[in-house]
């Protein structure tokens, strides 16, 4: 028996989101039913509502930064009691058998993970995300939100937080390393906080100096405007790691020049248009261009525990569900400080 649940959906590509209802599956023996408290707005929600990454499934209920409380659990659930404070990120299932799933890299599942929305579940039904009152998820794809984190500021960690944390760990950001974060939005502000908490020297590269005070308060040691050509002269060859969080195509050659020998530019932003890369600008100093997608389930739990232990959380503006279209417009104008979070009680 499915349950009818209030949600906010885009009825068609590029359409405004509005109130609707969806059907959630019955709670299976390995599932938890989560009462959603807060859900973050990720720029990926906007790309997908606009079909910017290709054909999508409509109606679409976006939302993959979900924080809430377990309201019911299946008979074979072991990890979560009713009342547990939990989170769900971008994935709700994967094959569990391939080498990547076995290595805790479920986000790179050989079969493709089941994404939280705009995806088809293993039951053949479309998945619907967290702009809703409840969600039903297999306990293996649910993480625990530590007591030190409020659910509202924890929600954005489930995508933006892990997307920043995973490459910072993989590329060994820490004491003695110099990290640049390009773009001070949802991913970027958590990249700054986490890199600072890891002990790295952190530089923000933003379009302008408009948000400089915030950047320094968030933990950056330096802040530069990319609109100023002097920035690229001054910082040439400086960084071990550059994390690009920009949602639009970037002039990569200019950013490669900021890397020291063997430095890496890790691309996190997923623009809708193809990007042109001049390979000559990489080969000079054995620099590398790489990319990274979210993080595995165990690493997401590790990230939440790290954030709780280091006083790291998202800086948010809480909105009602009926403000979501306006919030999308503000994100597109880079007018977000630094994550919109929907109070799910207003859905
Ligand atoms: P966001 O909050 O909109 O932040 C993006 C930031 O990029 C903006 O705040 C702005 O920072 C800068 N920016 C935007 N447009 C720009 C332009 N035309 N030129 C230069 N800079 C620009 O978005 P987000 O939620 O952090 O997501 C960022 C990107 O990462 C999106 O493409 C999203 O889909 C992608 N993403 C990827 C993953 C992954 O797993 N790899 C996970 C989540 C999201 P300044 O104003 O400081 O310049
Ligand atoms: Zn996201
Ligand atoms: Zn797999």
CSV table of C-alpha atoms and ligand atoms in Angstrom, one decimal:
chain,number,residue,atom,x,y,z
A,1,UNK,CA,0.0,0.0,0.0
A,2,UNK,CA,1.4,3.4,-1.0
A,3,UNK,CA,0.9,6.5,1.0
A,4,UNK,CA,-0.1,9.9,-0.5
A,5,UNK,CA,2.3,12.6,0.6
A,6,UNK,CA,2.4,16.4,0.0
A,7,UNK,CA,5.2,17.6,-2.1
A,8,UNK,CA,6.5,20.4,-4.3
A,9,UNK,CA,7.1,19.5,-7.9
A,10,UNK,CA,8.0,20.9,-11.3
A,11,UNK,CA,5.3,19.5,-13.7
A,12,UNK,CA,7.4,19.9,-16.8
A,13,UNK,CA,10.9,21.0,-17.9
A,14,UNK,CA,11.6,24.6,-16.9
A,15,UNK,CA,8.2,25.0,-15.3
A,16,UNK,CA,7.7,26.7,-11.9
A,17,UNK,CA,7.4,24.4,-9.0
A,18,UNK,CA,4.1,24.1,-7.1
A,19,UNK,CA,2.2,22.0,-4.5
A,20,UNK,CA,1.1,18.5,-5.5
A,21,UNK,CA,0.9,15.0,-4.0
A,22,UNK,CA,3.0,11.9,-4.7
A,23,UNK,CA,2.8,8.3,-3.7
A,24,UNK,CA,5.5,6.9,-1.4
A,25,UNK,CA,6.0,3.1,-1.3
A,26,UNK,CA,5.0,1.1,1.8
A,27,UNK,CA,7.8,0.8,4.4
A,28,UNK,CA,9.7,-2.4,3.4
A,29,UNK,CA,11.5,-4.6,5.9
A,30,UNK,CA,14.8,-2.8,5.3
A,31,UNK,CA,13.3,0.7,5.0
A,32,UNK,CA,12.8,3.6,7.2
A,33,UNK,CA,10.1,6.2,6.9
A,34,UNK,CA,11.5,9.7,7.5
A,35,UNK,CA,9.5,12.7,8.5
A,36,UNK,CA,11.5,15.4,6.6
A,37,UNK,CA,12.3,18.5,8.7
A,38,UNK,CA,14.5,20.4,6.2
A,39,UNK,CA,15.7,20.1,2.7
A,40,UNK,CA,18.4,22.1,1.0
A,41,UNK,CA,18.2,23.6,-2.5
A,42,UNK,CA,21.3,22.4,-4.5
A,43,UNK,CA,22.2,24.1,-7.8
A,44,UNK,CA,21.8,20.5,-9.3
A,45,UNK,CA,18.1,20.7,-8.5
A,46,UNK,CA,17.9,23.8,-10.8
A,47,UNK,CA,20.0,22.1,-13.6
A,48,UNK,CA,17.7,19.1,-13.6
A,49,UNK,CA,14.4,21.0,-13.4
A,50,UNK,CA,15.6,22.9,-16.5
A,51,UNK,CA,16.6,19.7,-18.2
A,52,UNK,CA,20.1,21.2,-18.4
A,53,UNK,CA,21.7,17.8,-18.1
A,54,UNK,CA,19.5,16.1,-20.7
A,55,UNK,CA,16.1,14.4,-20.7
A,56,UNK,CA,14.5,14.2,-17.2
A,57,UNK,CA,11.5,12.6,-15.5
A,58,UNK,CA,8.5,14.8,-14.8
A,59,UNK,CA,6.7,15.6,-12.6
A,60,UNK,CA,10.0,16.2,-10.7
A,61,UNK,CA,10.2,16.5,-6.9
A,62,UNK,CA,13.8,17.7,-6.4
A,63,UNK,CA,15.7,17.7,-3.2
A,64,UNK,CA,18.7,15.5,-2.2
A,65,UNK,CA,19.8,17.3,1.0
A,66,UNK,CA,17.3,15.8,3.3
A,67,UNK,CA,17.4,15.9,7.1
A,68,UNK,CA,14.6,14.5,9.3
A,69,UNK,CA,13.5,12.1,11.9
A,70,UNK,CA,12.7,8.3,11.6
A,71,UNK,CA,8.9,7.9,12.0
A,72,UNK,CA,8.7,4.2,11.3
A,73,UNK,CA,11.0,1.3,10.5
A,74,UNK,CA,10.8,-2.1,8.7
A,75,UNK,CA,11.0,-5.3,10.7
A,76,UNK,CA,14.6,-6.0,9.7
A,77,UNK,CA,16.0,-2.5,10.2
A,78,UNK,CA,18.9,-2.5,12.6
A,79,UNK,CA,20.7,0.8,12.3
A,80,UNK,CA,18.0,3.3,13.2
A,81,UNK,CA,15.3,3.5,15.9
A,82,UNK,CA,12.1,5.5,15.6
A,83,UNK,CA,13.1,9.0,16.6
A,84,UNK,CA,16.6,8.8,15.2
A,85,UNK,CA,17.9,12.0,13.5
A,86,UNK,CA,18.9,11.1,10.0
A,87,UNK,CA,20.0,12.4,6.6
A,88,UNK,CA,19.6,11.3,3.0
A,89,UNK,CA,21.8,12.6,0.2
A,90,UNK,CA,21.9,12.1,-3.6
A,91,UNK,CA,21.6,8.3,-3.6
A,92,UNK,CA,18.9,5.9,-2.3
A,93,UNK,CA,20.2,2.6,-3.7
A,94,UNK,CA,22.9,1.0,-5.8
A,95,UNK,CA,23.8,-2.6,-6.9
A,96,UNK,CA,25.7,-3.3,-3.7
A,97,UNK,CA,27.8,-6.0,-5.6
A,98,UNK,CA,30.2,-4.2,-8.0
A,99,UNK,CA,33.7,-3.3,-7.0
A,100,UNK,CA,32.8,0.3,-6.3
A,101,UNK,CA,29.8,-0.5,-4.1
A,102,UNK,CA,32.0,-3.0,-2.2
A,103,UNK,CA,34.7,-0.3,-1.8
A,104,UNK,CA,32.2,2.2,-0.3
A,105,UNK,CA,32.1,4.2,-3.6
A,106,UNK,CA,28.4,3.6,-4.2
A,107,UNK,CA,28.2,6.9,-6.0
A,108,UNK,CA,30.3,5.3,-8.8
A,109,UNK,CA,28.2,2.1,-8.9
A,110,UNK,CA,28.9,0.2,-12.1
A,111,UNK,CA,25.1,-0.1,-12.7
A,112,UNK,CA,24.6,3.5,-11.8
A,113,UNK,CA,23.2,4.4,-8.4
A,114,UNK,CA,19.5,5.1,-8.0
A,115,UNK,CA,19.5,8.8,-7.5
A,116,UNK,CA,17.2,10.3,-4.9
A,117,UNK,CA,15.0,11.9,-7.6
A,118,UNK,CA,14.9,12.1,-11.4
A,119,UNK,CA,15.9,8.4,-11.4
A,120,UNK,CA,14.2,5.0,-11.6
A,121,UNK,CA,14.2,2.8,-8.5
A,122,UNK,CA,14.9,-0.9,-8.5
A,123,UNK,CA,11.1,-1.4,-8.3
A,124,UNK,CA,10.8,0.3,-11.7
A,125,UNK,CA,9.1,3.4,-10.3
A,126,UNK,CA,10.4,7.0,-10.6
A,127,UNK,CA,12.1,8.4,-7.5
A,128,UNK,CA,10.9,11.6,-5.9
A,129,UNK,CA,13.2,13.8,-3.7
A,130,UNK,CA,13.0,15.7,-0.5
A,131,UNK,CA,10.7,18.7,-1.3
A,132,UNK,CA,8.1,16.6,0.4
A,133,UNK,CA,6.8,15.8,3.9
A,134,UNK,CA,8.2,12.3,4.1
A,135,UNK,CA,10.4,9.8,2.2
A,136,UNK,CA,10.9,6.0,2.4
A,137,UNK,CA,14.6,4.9,2.1
A,138,UNK,CA,16.5,1.7,2.5
A,139,UNK,CA,18.5,2.0,5.8
A,140,UNK,CA,21.7,1.3,4.0
A,141,UNK,CA,21.4,4.7,2.2
A,142,UNK,CA,20.6,6.7,5.3
A,143,UNK,CA,23.1,8.4,7.6
A,144,UNK,CA,22.9,9.5,11.2
A,145,UNK,CA,23.0,13.3,12.0
A,146,UNK,CA,25.1,13.8,15.1
A,147,UNK,CA,23.4,15.6,18.0
A,148,UNK,CA,25.8,18.5,17.7
A,149,UNK,CA,24.3,19.5,14.4
A,150,UNK,CA,20.8,21.0,14.1
A,151,UNK,CA,18.8,19.4,11.2
A,152,UNK,CA,18.5,22.7,9.3
A,153,UNK,CA,22.2,23.4,9.0
A,154,UNK,CA,23.0,19.7,8.6
A,155,UNK,CA,20.7,19.3,5.5
A,156,UNK,CA,23.1,21.0,3.0
A,157,UNK,CA,26.0,18.7,4.2
A,158,UNK,CA,24.2,15.7,2.6
A,159,UNK,CA,25.2,16.9,-0.9
A,160,UNK,CA,27.2,20.1,-0.8
A,161,UNK,CA,29.2,19.1,2.3
A,162,UNK,CA,30.2,15.6,1.1
A,163,UNK,CA,30.9,16.9,-2.4
A,164,UNK,CA,33.5,19.3,-0.9
A,165,UNK,CA,34.8,16.8,1.8
A,166,UNK,CA,35.5,13.8,-0.4
A,167,UNK,CA,38.0,15.5,-2.8
A,168,UNK,CA,39.6,17.5,0.1
A,169,UNK,CA,40.3,14.1,1.8
A,170,UNK,CA,41.3,12.3,-1.4
A,171,UNK,CA,43.8,15.0,-2.4
A,172,UNK,CA,45.1,15.2,1.2
A,173,UNK,CA,44.2,18.8,2.0
A,174,UNK,CA,45.7,19.5,5.5
A,175,UNK,CA,48.4,21.4,7.3
A,176,UNK,CA,51.0,22.6,4.8
A,177,UNK,CA,48.7,22.5,1.8
A,178,UNK,CA,47.3,25.4,-0.1
A,179,UNK,CA,43.7,25.0,-1.3
A,180,UNK,CA,41.8,27.4,-3.5
A,181,UNK,CA,38.0,27.3,-3.7
A,182,UNK,CA,36.5,28.8,-6.9
A,183,UNK,CA,33.0,30.1,-6.3
A,184,UNK,CA,31.5,31.0,-2.9
A,185,UNK,CA,28.1,29.4,-3.1
A,186,UNK,CA,26.6,26.3,-1.5
A,187,UNK,CA,29.5,23.9,-2.3
A,188,UNK,CA,32.1,26.7,-2.0
A,189,UNK,CA,31.3,27.9,1.5
A,190,UNK,CA,31.4,24.4,2.9
A,191,UNK,CA,34.6,23.8,0.9
A,192,UNK,CA,36.1,26.7,2.7
A,193,UNK,CA,34.9,25.7,6.2
A,194,UNK,CA,36.0,22.0,5.7
A,195,UNK,CA,39.4,22.8,4.2
A,196,UNK,CA,40.0,25.3,7.0
A,197,UNK,CA,39.0,22.7,9.6
A,198,UNK,CA,41.4,20.2,8.0
A,199,UNK,CA,44.2,22.7,8.5
A,200,UNK,CA,44.8,23.8,5.0
A,201,UNK,CA,45.6,27.4,3.9
A,202,UNK,CA,42.5,28.4,2.1
A,203,UNK,CA,42.0,31.0,-0.6
A,204,UNK,CA,38.6,32.0,-2.1
A,205,UNK,CA,38.5,32.9,-5.8
A,206,UNK,CA,35.2,34.6,-6.3
A,207,UNK,CA,33.9,36.7,-9.2
A,208,UNK,CA,34.1,39.9,-7.1
A,209,UNK,CA,35.1,41.0,-3.5
A,210,UNK,CA,31.4,41.4,-2.6
A,211,UNK,CA,31.4,38.5,-0.2
A,212,UNK,CA,35.0,38.9,1.1
A,213,UNK,CA,34.0,39.5,4.7
A,214,UNK,CA,32.0,36.4,4.7
A,215,UNK,CA,34.7,34.4,3.1
A,216,UNK,CA,37.3,35.4,5.7
A,217,UNK,CA,34.7,34.7,8.5
A,218,UNK,CA,34.1,31.2,7.1
A,219,UNK,CA,37.8,30.4,7.5
A,220,UNK,CA,39.5,31.6,4.3
A,221,UNK,CA,43.0,33.0,4.8
A,222,UNK,CA,42.9,34.9,1.5
A,223,UNK,CA,40.2,36.2,-0.9
A,224,UNK,CA,40.6,37.4,-4.5
A,225,UNK,CA,38.4,38.5,-7.3
A,226,UNK,CA,38.7,36.5,-10.5
A,227,UNK,CA,37.4,39.5,-12.5
A,228,UNK,CA,40.8,41.2,-11.7
A,229,UNK,CA,43.5,39.9,-14.0
A,230,UNK,CA,46.1,40.7,-11.4
A,231,UNK,CA,44.7,37.9,-9.3
A,232,UNK,CA,46.1,35.3,-11.8
A,233,UNK,CA,49.5,37.0,-12.0
A,234,UNK,CA,49.8,37.2,-8.2
A,235,UNK,CA,48.8,33.6,-7.5
A,236,UNK,CA,50.5,31.8,-10.4
A,237,UNK,CA,51.9,28.4,-9.4
A,238,UNK,CA,50.6,28.7,-5.8
A,239,UNK,CA,48.1,25.9,-5.1
A,240,UNK,CA,48.3,22.2,-4.4
A,241,UNK,CA,44.6,21.9,-5.0
A,242,UNK,CA,42.0,24.0,-6.7
A,243,UNK,CA,38.3,23.0,-6.2
A,244,UNK,CA,36.1,24.4,-8.9
A,245,UNK,CA,32.5,24.7,-7.7
A,246,UNK,CA,31.2,27.1,-10.5
A,247,UNK,CA,28.0,26.1,-12.1
A,248,UNK,CA,28.9,27.7,-15.5
A,249,UNK,CA,31.8,26.9,-17.9
A,250,UNK,CA,35.1,28.2,-16.7
A,251,UNK,CA,38.3,29.3,-18.5
A,252,UNK,CA,40.3,26.4,-17.2
A,253,UNK,CA,43.6,27.5,-18.7
A,254,UNK,CA,43.7,30.5,-16.4
A,255,UNK,CA,43.1,28.3,-13.3
A,256,UNK,CA,45.6,25.6,-14.3
A,257,UNK,CA,48.3,28.4,-14.2
A,258,UNK,CA,47.5,28.7,-10.5
A,259,UNK,CA,48.6,25.2,-9.7
A,260,UNK,CA,52.2,24.3,-8.6
A,261,UNK,CA,54.0,21.4,-10.3
A,262,UNK,CA,51.9,18.2,-9.7
A,263,UNK,CA,48.9,20.3,-8.5
A,264,UNK,CA,45.4,19.2,-9.3
A,265,UNK,CA,42.3,21.1,-10.4
A,266,UNK,CA,39.3,19.1,-9.2
A,267,UNK,CA,36.1,20.0,-11.0
A,268,UNK,CA,32.9,19.8,-9.0
A,269,UNK,CA,30.6,22.2,-10.9
A,270,UNK,CA,28.5,20.5,-13.6
A,271,UNK,CA,27.7,23.2,-16.2
A,272,UNK,CA,25.0,22.6,-18.8
A,273,UNK,CA,27.2,23.4,-21.7
A,274,UNK,CA,30.4,21.6,-22.8
A,275,UNK,CA,33.7,23.0,-21.6
A,276,UNK,CA,36.7,23.7,-23.8
A,277,UNK,CA,40.1,22.7,-22.3
A,278,UNK,CA,43.5,23.6,-23.7
A,279,UNK,CA,45.7,20.6,-22.8
A,280,UNK,CA,48.9,22.5,-23.4
A,281,UNK,CA,48.1,24.5,-20.3
A,282,UNK,CA,48.2,21.3,-18.2
A,283,UNK,CA,51.3,19.5,-19.5
A,284,UNK,CA,53.8,22.3,-18.6
A,285,UNK,CA,54.0,21.3,-14.9
A,286,UNK,CA,52.5,17.7,-14.8
A,287,UNK,CA,49.3,19.3,-13.5
A,288,UNK,CA,46.1,17.3,-13.5
A,289,UNK,CA,42.5,17.9,-14.1
A,290,UNK,CA,40.2,15.6,-12.3
A,291,UNK,CA,36.6,15.6,-11.0
A,292,UNK,CA,34.7,14.1,-8.1
A,293,UNK,CA,31.1,13.2,-7.5
A,294,UNK,CA,29.5,13.4,-4.0
A,295,UNK,CA,30.9,10.6,-1.8
A,296,UNK,CA,30.0,7.1,-0.6
A,297,UNK,CA,27.6,6.4,2.3
A,298,UNK,CA,30.4,5.6,4.8
A,299,UNK,CA,32.3,8.7,3.8
A,300,UNK,CA,29.1,10.8,4.2
A,301,UNK,CA,28.8,9.5,7.7
A,302,UNK,CA,32.5,10.3,8.3
A,303,UNK,CA,31.9,13.8,7.0
A,304,UNK,CA,29.0,14.4,9.3
A,305,UNK,CA,31.0,13.2,12.3
A,306,UNK,CA,33.9,15.4,11.2
A,307,UNK,CA,31.7,18.5,10.8
A,308,UNK,CA,30.0,17.9,14.2
A,309,UNK,CA,33.4,17.5,15.8
A,310,UNK,CA,34.8,20.7,14.2
A,311,UNK,CA,31.8,23.0,14.5
A,312,UNK,CA,31.3,23.0,10.8
A,313,UNK,CA,27.7,23.4,9.3
A,314,UNK,CA,26.0,25.2,6.5
A,315,UNK,CA,25.2,28.9,6.6
A,316,UNK,CA,21.6,28.9,5.6
A,317,UNK,CA,18.5,31.0,4.7
A,318,UNK,CA,15.4,29.1,5.7
A,319,UNK,CA,12.4,29.5,3.3
A,320,UNK,CA,8.9,28.3,2.9
A,321,UNK,CA,8.1,25.9,0.1
A,322,UNK,CA,6.1,28.6,-1.7
A,323,UNK,CA,9.3,30.6,-2.0
A,324,UNK,CA,11.2,28.0,-3.9
A,325,UNK,CA,10.9,29.6,-7.4
A,326,UNK,CA,12.2,32.9,-6.1
A,327,UNK,CA,15.0,31.0,-4.4
A,328,UNK,CA,16.0,29.4,-7.7
A,329,UNK,CA,16.1,32.8,-9.3
A,330,UNK,CA,18.4,34.1,-6.6
A,331,UNK,CA,20.7,31.1,-6.8
A,332,UNK,CA,21.0,31.7,-10.6
A,333,UNK,CA,22.0,35.3,-9.8
A,334,UNK,CA,24.7,34.0,-7.3
A,335,UNK,CA,22.6,35.8,-4.6
A,336,UNK,CA,22.6,33.0,-2.0
A,337,UNK,CA,24.3,33.2,1.4
A,338,UNK,CA,25.0,30.4,1.3
A,339,UNK,CA,22.3,27.7,1.0
A,340,UNK,CA,18.5,28.0,0.9
A,341,UNK,CA,16.8,25.4,3.1
A,342,UNK,CA,13.1,24.6,2.8
A,343,UNK,CA,11.2,24.1,6.1
A,344,UNK,CA,9.4,20.9,5.1
A,345,UNK,CA,6.5,21.7,7.4
A,346,UNK,CA,5.5,24.3,4.9
A,347,UNK,CA,5.3,21.8,2.0
B,1,LIG,P1,25.8,27.8,-6.2
B,1,LIG,O1,25.3,27.9,-4.8
B,1,LIG,O2,25.0,28.5,-7.2
B,1,LIG,O3,27.3,28.2,-6.2
B,1,LIG,C1,28.0,28.4,-7.4
B,1,LIG,C2,28.9,29.6,-7.3
B,1,LIG,O4,29.7,29.7,-8.5
B,1,LIG,C3,28.2,30.9,-7.2
B,1,LIG,O5,27.8,31.2,-5.9
B,1,LIG,C4,29.2,31.9,-7.8
B,1,LIG,O6,30.2,32.2,-6.8
B,1,LIG,C5,29.9,31.1,-8.8
B,1,LIG,N1,29.4,31.3,-10.2
B,1,LIG,C6,28.1,31.2,-10.6
B,1,LIG,N2,28.0,31.5,-11.9
B,1,LIG,C7,29.2,31.9,-12.3
B,1,LIG,C8,29.7,32.4,-13.5
B,1,LIG,N3,28.9,32.5,-14.6
B,1,LIG,N4,31.0,32.6,-13.6
B,1,LIG,C9,31.8,32.5,-12.5
B,1,LIG,N5,31.4,32.1,-11.3
B,1,LIG,C10,30.1,31.8,-11.2
B,1,LIG,O7,25.8,26.3,-6.6
B,1,LIG,P2,26.1,24.9,-5.8
B,1,LIG,O8,24.9,24.3,-5.3
B,1,LIG,O9,27.3,25.2,-4.9
B,1,LIG,O10,26.6,24.0,-7.0
B,1,LIG,C11,27.7,24.3,-7.9
B,1,LIG,C12,27.8,23.4,-9.0
B,1,LIG,O11,28.2,22.1,-8.6
B,1,LIG,C13,26.5,23.1,-9.8
B,1,LIG,O12,26.9,23.0,-11.2
B,1,LIG,C14,26.1,21.8,-9.3
B,1,LIG,O13,25.2,21.1,-10.2
B,1,LIG,C15,27.4,21.1,-9.1
B,1,LIG,N6,27.3,20.0,-8.1
B,1,LIG,C16,28.2,19.0,-8.3
B,1,LIG,C17,28.2,17.9,-7.4
B,1,LIG,C18,29.2,16.8,-7.6
B,1,LIG,O14,29.0,15.8,-7.1
B,1,LIG,N7,30.3,17.0,-8.4
B,1,LIG,C19,27.4,18.0,-6.3
B,1,LIG,C20,26.6,19.1,-6.0
B,1,LIG,C21,26.6,20.1,-7.0
B,1,LIG,P3,30.9,33.6,-6.6
B,1,LIG,O15,29.7,34.6,-6.6
B,1,LIG,O16,31.6,33.6,-5.4
B,1,LIG,O17,31.7,33.8,-7.8
B,2,LIG,ZN1,23.4,18.5,-4.9
B,3,LIG,ZN1,27.4,-1.1,-7.6
